[in-house]
Amino acid sequence: MSLNEDVNLLGRTLGTVLSEQEGPEFLELVERVRALVRSVRAGESDAPLRELLSGADAHTAENLVRAFALYFQLVNLAEEYERVRALQASPGPRPQSLGRALIELNEMGLNAEEVEALLHRLDLGLTFTAHPTEMRRRTVRTHLVEIAQDIPSLTPNAVDRIAAHIEALWSTPELRRLKPTVQDEVKGGLSYIQTIAAALPALQRDLNRAFREVYGRDTSATLPISFSSWMGGDRDGNPFVTPQATRETLLLHRERARELLLSAIRKAYADLSQAHDQTAQDGHASDATHADLNQPDLHQDAEGQELYRTELRALHNAVRDGQPVELLARLEALDAQLRADGQGRSADLLLTPLLTSARVFGQHLVSLDVREHSALTGAAVAALLKESGVHADYLGLPEAEKIELLTRELRSRRPLWPAGTPLPEELERAVGPIREVAAACAVVGPRAFGRYVVSMSESVSDVLEPLILAREVGFGILPVPLFETLADLERAPTVMRELLSVPEYRAVLGDAVQEIMLGYSDSNKDAGFLAANWALHEAQRNISAVCREAGVPWRFFHGRGTSIGRGGGPAGRAILGQPAGTIDAGLRITEQGEALADKYSHPVLAQRNLEQALYGLLLASARPAPELPAAWTQALERGSKASVAAYRALVEDPGFIPFFEEVTPIHEISRLNIASRPVRRPGAPTLHNLRAIPWVMSWTQNRANLPGWYGLKEGLEAIGTPLAREMYQGWPFFRSMLDNAQMSLAKSDLSIFEEYLRLGPSSELAGKLEAAYRQTVRLVEDAVGAELLHAEPRLRRSIELRNPYIDPIHRLQVELLRRARATAAGLDELERPLLLSVQGISAGVRNTG
């Protein structure tokens, strides 16, 4: 079967279900709408389509939206399986695989010892975050997973099962009745761990095999990968992430880790049936099975011959009973024993899944970060200092005096609050999460907790303040400054230089890696696409120089979204586009929203995405750091200044916010029950406190995709086409940036955007945006020397094929917005079909936030 055949079969099955459930007339209506959309795309009048949709009642409009949205859910499945099929059929070392990485490292002149040192030094940290771009209910995802499992065979029975699940999906409510709780988000994110765990052993075997083939010997190096999460610990702007929510999250991590380990131990126990004494007779061996491990008390194997099972039984019972156990050390000893006994294949294939799971997930599953806004951390410290009589107005102090006070307190080990005395509510909300992660670490080890991320870090005191809070519970934390706005990114190297010169802070840091988080979302919303990308580039170069000078290992933590406007794009390409010389101890990257489903819904897809990211990390970290031509950096400085000036002239125009609210569904998105976090930070509604996800999502819905390209025109004009072409050919960073811009521009659609422009009065801003888009496309194509996505024909074809099916949802959304905004109660009456249209467009476009 091919992708087209899969899509056709799924489409026909959906049509059969629609005809059965809603009647043949409804299916005819769906086909009529699709035909009219195609005719409009071909240049014919849109009057018949406009008349048909304007005459549809709310129920019919809702069903049309649902039909086209469900079609996209099925197409997405087919495309995912096509990727699986292509990956499974590809012979030899795939491009951007671990095999290719080792080949290229060898070609760069790195010997076996140097590559092993690189693997030991690096860590690719993937951090799950809860964001509303994954809009589907878990019930809906479950049906889709069942359908996906039958796509490979498509036997008559499989087609019947697919039809049954599509039938069930049509009658299943797509929208949540209530906003998801923090625990809902945690469970949704953790649902992908099982698939990832299934992919990791194959990756470890790929690494072992590639090392033998390239360097002619085995390696003790393990996958340089770890997983963490913000779900249940990200308090920035989310009042529902309470200490209790953090405690429940950590308990869930522990339970899921236990389930994962016990399952892996039972599988290894069943497989490793060898007797340690190879002369033992078969009759003396035990017939132990999976079921044996469920017994409360197990007897020793016959005559002690089954050493491997004896050890696995002991580990199983300790994990099952929640007893302290040196799990990893004992499994590594078991692995070494198998190899010493000449059982290397068994070690590679039968024990590696368990050993890899223990290494990566352990008894903690994922490391939970705590994130808080610097203003709230500072307020909590101020309250603590005031209540304890240390200082009455900490927040009123100049920065130098704040640092002096904080460092003086850090030199003292005494807590400020009397032991055993309850904290006031304000302080408990700040200190409570740290107490919860400390308790979890005491049970399952230090990896239960990751780092303490300080949002909107602007000064040294912002980074020191969490240390004061942590001292109240006697727990050591490592703060991570998060630099987000353009001004913060420009100031970041100075802040880091001052921070690393504070002896009290260096004593806390010790030999650990200093993490620095960079925010793509707010920097883009603040400065636009080109200026934000250049500010991030320069911040990394300059912060790296500061850390190198201070003798401190460092790792950047990239807060990327899935959309281009929030740092999205292929992970491997993004990593290869990092400034040379800035990857020291690895990278951390956020994994958000629909990216989790796109990347980790199938073990083969999970393996592919992880190997691409690891390929990029290995090559980028080993790449020498040549001096960039002055002409290039000067050109980016010019381009950045021109770009940010153009971007801010747009968003600071007095008419921009009313225009934005008219031509996007931002108010309707705020009604979606898709996340526990509000769409704005506290305060009067402004662009500044609007969160980046709904900002980007709104522009995705109307297909303007403004955050992914606006201002680039002026930047490229300031650079000049000949020099831009030279930079695109020779500079990975610039190439990655323009390739991402190509994706954003290709997913934009002026014909659809013009429909949304009808929602408001005519504005000069509309013409300005349309002209800027066309000129940006021309300049980008001149710089890359080809039409948009020329080098990515599969993606270009996918966009072309999807457009005729997304168009009806866009046009229905515009019609519904017009009706909803016409009366005071309109949004209440049409909320359901409107929100379904938001969901459908997100499914069709993908990379929405």
Tab-separated table of C-alpha atoms in Angstrom, residues 206-568:
chain	number	residue	atom	x	y	z
A	206	ASP	CA	22.363	1.179	17.010
A	207	LEU	CA	25.012	3.048	18.965
A	208	ASN	CA	26.805	-0.157	19.953
A	209	ARG	CA	26.689	-1.533	16.409
A	210	ALA	CA	27.839	1.711	14.810
A	211	PHE	CA	30.747	2.007	17.203
A	212	ARG	CA	31.926	-1.518	16.391
A	213	GLU	CA	31.591	-0.914	12.647
A	214	VAL	CA	33.371	2.449	12.664
A	215	TYR	CA	36.019	1.900	15.354
A	216	GLY	CA	36.356	-1.869	15.421
A	217	ARG	CA	35.651	-2.408	19.094
A	218	ASP	CA	32.859	-2.361	21.662
A	219	THR	CA	32.046	0.700	23.718
A	220	SER	CA	30.763	1.250	27.226
A	221	ALA	CA	29.118	4.527	26.167
A	222	THR	CA	25.382	4.811	26.747
A	223	LEU	CA	22.775	6.983	25.079
A	224	PRO	CA	23.372	10.597	26.135
A	225	ILE	CA	19.699	11.290	26.697
A	226	SER	CA	17.451	12.180	29.625
A	227	PHE	CA	13.846	13.221	30.140
A	228	SER	CA	12.286	15.803	32.383
A	229	SER	CA	8.938	17.527	32.741
A	230	TRP	CA	7.365	20.844	33.660
A	231	MET	CA	3.865	19.425	34.048
A	232	GLY	CA	2.973	19.722	37.702
A	233	GLY	CA	5.949	21.961	38.447
A	234	ASP	CA	5.492	24.938	36.114
A	235	ARG	CA	3.956	27.570	38.358
A	236	ASP	CA	4.611	30.625	36.182
A	237	GLY	CA	1.187	32.167	35.715
A	238	ASN	CA	-0.656	28.967	36.615
A	239	PRO	CA	-2.446	29.220	39.984
A	240	PHE	CA	-3.451	25.558	39.801
A	241	VAL	CA	0.111	24.242	40.192
A	242	THR	CA	-0.041	24.150	43.972
A	243	PRO	CA	2.283	22.224	46.293
A	244	GLN	CA	-0.444	19.569	46.432
A	245	ALA	CA	-0.470	19.321	42.619
A	246	THR	CA	3.319	18.929	42.651
A	247	ARG	CA	3.070	16.176	45.287
A	248	GLU	CA	0.476	14.290	43.223
A	249	THR	CA	2.641	14.656	40.118
A	250	LEU	CA	5.678	13.193	41.832
A	251	LEU	CA	3.625	10.291	43.162
A	252	LEU	CA	2.352	9.611	39.653
A	253	HIS	CA	5.933	9.671	38.324
A	254	ARG	CA	6.909	7.125	40.951
A	255	GLU	CA	3.962	4.849	40.160
A	256	ARG	CA	4.565	4.970	36.398
A	257	ALA	CA	8.292	4.315	36.866
A	258	ARG	CA	7.489	1.322	39.044
A	259	GLU	CA	5.085	-0.077	36.438
A	260	LEU	CA	7.615	0.446	33.665
A	261	LEU	CA	10.403	-1.240	35.606
A	262	LEU	CA	8.337	-4.190	36.767
A	263	SER	CA	7.151	-4.875	33.228
A	264	ALA	CA	10.714	-4.735	31.897
A	265	ILE	CA	12.019	-6.964	34.690
A	266	ARG	CA	9.309	-9.561	34.048
A	267	LYS	CA	10.183	-9.615	30.341
A	268	ALA	CA	13.907	-10.027	31.064
A	269	TYR	CA	13.128	-12.700	33.645
A	270	ALA	CA	11.185	-14.720	31.080
A	271	ASP	CA	13.914	-14.357	28.460
A	272	LEU	CA	17.062	-14.939	30.520
A	273	SER	CA	16.503	-18.595	31.309
A	274	GLN	CA	20.168	-19.609	31.023
A	275	ALA	CA	21.754	-21.533	33.853
A	276	HIS	CA	24.936	-19.836	35.049
A	277	ASP	CA	26.619	-23.265	35.344
A	278	GLN	CA	26.485	-24.393	31.704
A	279	THR	CA	27.033	-28.030	32.754
A	280	ALA	CA	23.743	-28.104	34.638
A	281	GLN	CA	21.197	-30.573	33.356
A	282	ASP	CA	17.967	-29.232	31.934
A	283	GLY	CA	16.035	-31.179	34.535
A	284	HIS	CA	17.610	-29.122	37.304
A	285	ALA	CA	16.459	-25.804	35.864
A	286	SER	CA	13.408	-23.943	37.098
A	287	ASP	CA	10.331	-23.497	34.931
A	288	ALA	CA	9.818	-19.963	36.236
A	289	THR	CA	7.595	-17.751	34.120
A	290	HIS	CA	6.216	-14.212	34.160
A	291	ALA	CA	3.638	-15.352	36.673
A	292	ASP	CA	6.313	-16.380	39.195
A	293	LEU	CA	7.214	-12.731	39.743
A	294	ASN	CA	3.718	-11.941	40.909
A	295	GLN	CA	4.040	-14.307	43.853
A	296	PRO	CA	4.558	-12.589	47.213
A	297	ASP	CA	7.495	-14.806	48.200
A	298	LEU	CA	9.584	-16.807	45.753
A	299	HIS	CA	11.863	-19.732	46.453
A	300	GLN	CA	15.436	-19.964	45.160
A	301	ASP	CA	15.775	-21.581	41.735
A	302	ALA	CA	16.683	-25.245	41.735
A	303	GLU	CA	20.272	-25.735	42.985
A	304	GLY	CA	20.929	-21.988	42.474
A	305	GLN	CA	21.738	-22.528	38.801
A	306	GLU	CA	19.673	-19.682	37.356
A	307	LEU	CA	21.839	-16.817	38.553
A	308	TYR	CA	20.293	-14.250	36.207
A	309	ARG	CA	16.736	-15.038	37.231
A	310	THR	CA	17.694	-15.088	40.896
A	311	GLU	CA	19.038	-11.568	40.642
A	312	LEU	CA	16.093	-10.331	38.579
A	313	ARG	CA	13.680	-11.828	41.097
A	314	ALA	CA	15.394	-9.959	43.911
A	315	LEU	CA	15.300	-6.693	41.995
A	316	HIS	CA	11.660	-7.205	41.051
A	317	ASN	CA	10.565	-7.798	44.612
A	318	ALA	CA	12.516	-4.789	45.901
A	319	VAL	CA	10.975	-2.481	43.293
A	320	ARG	CA	7.529	-3.977	43.835
A	321	ASP	CA	7.759	-3.440	47.593
A	322	GLY	CA	9.244	0.057	47.343
A	323	GLN	CA	12.495	-0.934	49.025
A	324	PRO	CA	15.760	0.989	48.444
A	325	VAL	CA	17.786	-0.827	45.800
A	326	GLU	CA	20.924	-0.077	43.780
A	327	LEU	CA	19.046	-0.944	40.627
A	328	LEU	CA	21.391	0.335	37.937
A	329	ALA	CA	24.603	-0.930	39.507
A	330	ARG	CA	23.172	-4.430	39.921
A	331	LEU	CA	21.798	-4.534	36.381
A	332	GLU	CA	25.130	-3.394	34.956
A	333	ALA	CA	26.824	-6.158	36.955
A	334	LEU	CA	24.332	-8.631	35.520
A	335	ASP	CA	25.095	-7.351	32.017
A	336	ALA	CA	28.823	-7.788	32.629
A	337	GLN	CA	28.238	-11.332	33.921
A	338	LEU	CA	26.241	-12.273	30.835
A	339	ARG	CA	29.028	-11.061	28.579
A	340	ALA	CA	31.675	-12.821	30.650
A	341	ASP	CA	29.658	-16.021	30.272
A	342	GLY	CA	29.702	-15.662	26.489
A	343	GLN	CA	26.074	-14.566	26.351
A	344	GLY	CA	26.660	-11.294	24.469
A	345	ARG	CA	23.635	-11.594	22.201
A	346	SER	CA	21.406	-12.150	25.201
A	347	ALA	CA	22.892	-9.088	26.860
A	348	ASP	CA	22.334	-6.981	23.730
A	349	LEU	CA	18.819	-8.112	22.904
A	350	LEU	CA	17.289	-9.520	26.075
A	351	LEU	CA	18.726	-7.409	28.902
A	352	THR	CA	19.316	-4.095	27.102
A	353	PRO	CA	15.615	-3.045	27.191
A	354	LEU	CA	15.574	-3.330	30.979
A	355	LEU	CA	19.043	-1.840	31.426
A	356	THR	CA	18.246	1.113	29.163
A	357	SER	CA	14.965	1.778	30.939
A	358	ALA	CA	16.736	1.722	34.300
A	359	ARG	CA	19.399	4.125	33.045
A	360	VAL	CA	17.009	6.625	31.510
A	361	PHE	CA	13.866	6.385	33.625
A	362	GLY	CA	15.078	4.705	36.818
A	363	GLN	CA	12.649	4.847	39.716
A	364	HIS	CA	11.896	8.526	39.082
A	365	LEU	CA	10.567	8.269	35.465
A	366	VAL	CA	11.266	11.916	34.562
A	367	SER	CA	12.933	14.745	36.475
A	368	LEU	CA	10.422	17.366	37.536
A	369	ASP	CA	11.494	20.986	37.138
A	370	VAL	CA	9.961	23.744	39.210
A	371	ARG	CA	9.419	27.038	37.355
A	372	GLU	CA	8.351	30.323	38.903
A	373	HIS	CA	8.246	33.934	37.742
A	374	SER	CA	11.058	36.043	39.199
A	375	ALA	CA	8.581	38.614	40.521
A	376	LEU	CA	6.818	35.989	42.658
A	377	THR	CA	10.056	34.424	43.867
A	378	GLY	CA	11.300	37.875	44.828
A	379	ALA	CA	8.045	38.681	46.616
A	380	ALA	CA	8.270	35.446	48.604
A	381	VAL	CA	11.849	36.188	49.662
A	382	ALA	CA	10.833	39.732	50.609
A	383	ALA	CA	8.016	38.379	52.787
A	384	LEU	CA	10.358	35.853	54.401
A	385	LEU	CA	12.976	38.519	55.191
A	386	LYS	CA	10.331	40.856	56.572
A	387	GLU	CA	8.554	38.233	58.719
A	388	SER	CA	11.877	37.057	60.162
A	389	GLY	CA	12.973	40.586	60.976
A	390	VAL	CA	15.962	40.632	58.599
A	391	HIS	CA	14.807	43.476	56.357
A	392	ALA	CA	11.516	45.321	56.077
A	393	ASP	CA	11.699	46.320	52.402
A	394	TYR	CA	13.915	43.952	50.428
A	395	LEU	CA	12.234	44.756	47.111
A	396	GLY	CA	12.983	48.452	47.568
A	397	LEU	CA	16.742	47.869	47.745
A	398	PRO	CA	19.092	48.652	44.849
A	399	GLU	CA	20.425	45.554	43.062
A	400	ALA	CA	23.871	45.735	44.687
A	401	GLU	CA	22.341	45.818	48.177
A	402	LYS	CA	20.002	42.942	47.318
A	403	ILE	CA	22.994	40.827	46.299
A	404	GLU	CA	24.908	41.781	49.445
A	405	LEU	CA	21.941	40.816	51.657
A	406	LEU	CA	21.307	37.533	49.824
A	407	THR	CA	24.946	36.438	49.844
A	408	ARG	CA	25.197	37.257	53.539
A	409	GLU	CA	22.215	35.011	54.182
A	410	LEU	CA	23.656	32.263	51.990
A	411	ARG	CA	26.835	32.251	54.068
A	412	SER	CA	24.669	31.447	57.044
A	413	ARG	CA	23.130	28.001	57.259
A	414	ARG	CA	20.326	29.001	59.616
A	415	PRO	CA	16.789	28.962	58.232
A	416	LEU	CA	14.856	32.198	58.619
A	417	TRP	CA	11.590	30.573	59.676
A	418	PRO	CA	11.365	28.688	62.984
A	419	ALA	CA	11.448	24.935	62.423
A	420	GLY	CA	8.068	23.256	62.815
A	421	THR	CA	6.139	26.520	62.574
A	422	PRO	CA	3.623	26.645	59.682
A	423	LEU	CA	4.425	29.133	56.957
A	424	PRO	CA	1.950	31.828	55.906
A	425	GLU	CA	0.026	30.882	52.759
A	426	GLU	CA	2.076	33.186	50.502
A	427	LEU	CA	5.333	31.594	51.632
A	428	GLU	CA	3.929	28.076	51.618
A	429	ARG	CA	3.007	28.434	47.949
A	430	ALA	CA	6.620	29.373	47.197
A	431	VAL	CA	8.418	26.953	49.519
A	432	GLY	CA	5.955	24.057	49.306
A	433	PRO	CA	6.985	22.792	45.836
A	434	ILE	CA	10.620	22.659	46.930
A	435	ARG	CA	9.615	20.648	49.990
A	436	GLU	CA	7.729	18.219	47.747
A	437	VAL	CA	10.627	17.582	45.384
A	438	ALA	CA	12.946	17.168	48.371
A	439	ALA	CA	10.633	14.479	49.775
A	440	ALA	CA	10.519	12.691	46.412
A	441	CYS	CA	14.308	12.719	46.101
A	442	ALA	CA	14.584	11.141	49.545
A	443	VAL	CA	12.507	8.190	48.276
A	444	VAL	CA	13.610	7.556	44.674
A	445	GLY	CA	16.878	9.469	44.418
A	446	PRO	CA	18.100	12.875	43.251
A	447	ARG	CA	16.856	12.524	39.675
A	448	ALA	CA	13.255	12.991	40.852
A	449	PHE	CA	14.008	16.727	40.716
A	450	GLY	CA	15.587	18.611	37.840
A	451	ARG	CA	16.215	22.334	38.156
A	452	TYR	CA	14.513	25.463	39.470
A	453	VAL	CA	13.766	27.689	36.449
A	454	VAL	CA	13.393	31.418	37.102
A	455	SER	CA	11.180	33.031	34.446
A	456	MET	CA	11.920	36.598	33.347
A	457	SER	CA	15.358	36.628	34.954
A	458	GLU	CA	16.703	40.142	34.688
A	459	SER	CA	19.360	40.303	37.399
A	460	VAL	CA	21.685	38.304	39.640
A	461	SER	CA	19.317	38.638	42.592
A	462	ASP	CA	16.582	36.906	40.576
A	463	VAL	CA	18.797	33.804	40.407
A	464	LEU	CA	19.941	33.911	44.036
A	465	GLU	CA	16.483	34.282	45.564
A	466	PRO	CA	15.342	30.652	45.071
A	467	LEU	CA	18.400	29.512	47.037
A	468	ILE	CA	17.038	31.341	50.084
A	469	LEU	CA	13.685	29.596	49.714
A	470	ALA	CA	15.327	26.179	49.296
A	471	ARG	CA	17.392	26.673	52.440
A	472	GLU	CA	14.163	26.838	54.429
A	473	VAL	CA	13.592	23.141	53.720
A	474	GLY	CA	17.268	22.162	53.829
A	475	PHE	CA	17.375	21.128	50.194
A	476	GLY	CA	19.927	22.008	47.540
A	477	ILE	CA	18.666	23.327	44.221
A	478	LEU	CA	20.379	24.663	41.107
A	479	PRO	CA	18.602	27.715	39.676
A	480	VAL	CA	18.303	28.195	35.925
A	481	PRO	CA	17.895	31.786	34.714
A	482	LEU	CA	15.405	32.116	31.866
A	483	PHE	CA	16.160	35.041	29.570
A	484	GLU	CA	13.133	35.802	27.406
A	485	THR	CA	12.733	39.317	26.023
A	486	LEU	CA	15.114	41.011	23.598
A	487	ALA	CA	16.470	43.239	26.366
A	488	ASP	CA	16.956	40.241	28.676
A	489	LEU	CA	18.849	38.325	25.979
A	490	GLU	CA	21.129	41.289	25.354
A	491	ARG	CA	21.751	41.688	29.087
A	492	ALA	CA	22.183	37.955	29.757
A	493	PRO	CA	25.993	37.717	29.303
A	494	THR	CA	26.507	40.514	31.824
A	495	VAL	CA	24.137	38.891	34.314
A	496	MET	CA	25.905	35.539	33.938
A	497	ARG	CA	29.344	37.112	34.351
A	498	GLU	CA	28.251	38.814	37.572
A	499	LEU	CA	26.491	35.669	38.832
A	500	LEU	CA	29.509	33.420	38.271
A	501	SER	CA	31.710	35.895	40.112
A	502	VAL	CA	29.663	35.531	43.320
A	503	PRO	CA	31.604	33.117	45.598
A	504	GLU	CA	28.492	32.048	47.480
A	505	TYR	CA	26.808	31.071	44.237
A	506	ARG	CA	29.879	29.214	42.967
A	507	ALA	CA	29.900	27.241	46.220
A	508	VAL	CA	26.327	26.124	45.496
A	509	LEU	CA	27.112	25.310	41.857
A	510	GLY	CA	30.252	23.343	42.657
A	511	ASP	CA	31.255	21.098	39.754
A	512	ALA	CA	27.725	20.937	38.354
A	513	VAL	CA	26.705	22.152	34.927
A	514	GLN	CA	25.353	25.688	34.741
A	515	GLU	CA	22.121	25.689	32.766
A	516	ILE	CA	20.902	28.803	31.007
A	517	MET	CA	17.425	28.834	29.508
A	518	LEU	CA	16.623	30.889	26.421
A	519	GLY	CA	13.040	31.824	25.607
A	520	TYR	CA	12.017	31.713	21.960
A	521	SER	CA	8.361	32.592	22.510
A	522	ASP	CA	8.515	35.936	24.260
A	523	SER	CA	11.616	37.074	22.391
A	524	ASN	CA	9.790	36.521	19.110
A	525	LYS	CA	6.633	38.266	20.351
A	526	ASP	CA	8.818	41.095	21.611
A	527	ALA	CA	11.144	41.582	18.628
A	528	GLY	CA	9.931	39.537	15.662
A	529	PHE	CA	11.363	36.537	13.852
A	530	LEU	CA	14.762	37.728	12.585
A	531	ALA	CA	15.756	39.926	15.522
A	532	ALA	CA	14.799	37.219	18.034
A	533	ASN	CA	16.801	34.574	16.194
A	534	TRP	CA	19.868	36.803	16.035
A	535	ALA	CA	19.532	37.840	19.697
A	536	LEU	CA	19.379	34.154	20.683
A	537	HIS	CA	22.439	33.423	18.536
A	538	GLU	CA	24.496	36.202	20.077
A	539	ALA	CA	23.339	35.442	23.614
A	540	GLN	CA	24.598	31.873	23.213
A	541	ARG	CA	27.951	32.956	21.817
A	542	ASN	CA	28.537	35.548	24.524
A	543	ILE	CA	27.260	33.465	27.444
A	544	SER	CA	29.437	30.562	26.282
A	545	ALA	CA	32.462	32.858	26.354
A	546	VAL	CA	31.562	33.944	29.904
A	547	CYS	CA	31.221	30.338	31.134
A	548	ARG	CA	34.411	29.270	29.369
A	549	GLU	CA	36.301	32.153	30.958
A	550	ALA	CA	34.904	31.252	34.399
A	551	GLY	CA	35.854	27.587	33.979
A	552	VAL	CA	32.247	26.443	34.368
A	553	PRO	CA	30.631	23.719	32.207
A	554	TRP	CA	27.372	24.933	30.691
A	555	ARG	CA	24.286	23.737	28.896
A	556	PHE	CA	21.674	25.822	27.132
A	557	PHE	CA	18.014	25.016	27.669
A	558	HIS	CA	15.963	26.010	24.627
A	559	GLY	CA	12.331	26.886	25.302
A	560	ARG	CA	11.058	26.039	21.817
A	561	GLY	CA	7.465	25.585	20.718
A	562	THR	CA	6.191	23.671	17.712
A	563	SER	CA	5.477	26.676	15.504
A	564	ILE	CA	8.215	28.567	13.657
A	565	GLY	CA	7.191	31.686	15.566
A	566	ARG	CA	8.175	29.940	18.788
A	567	GLY	CA	11.430	28.345	17.696
A	568	GLY	CA	9.885	25.274	16.081
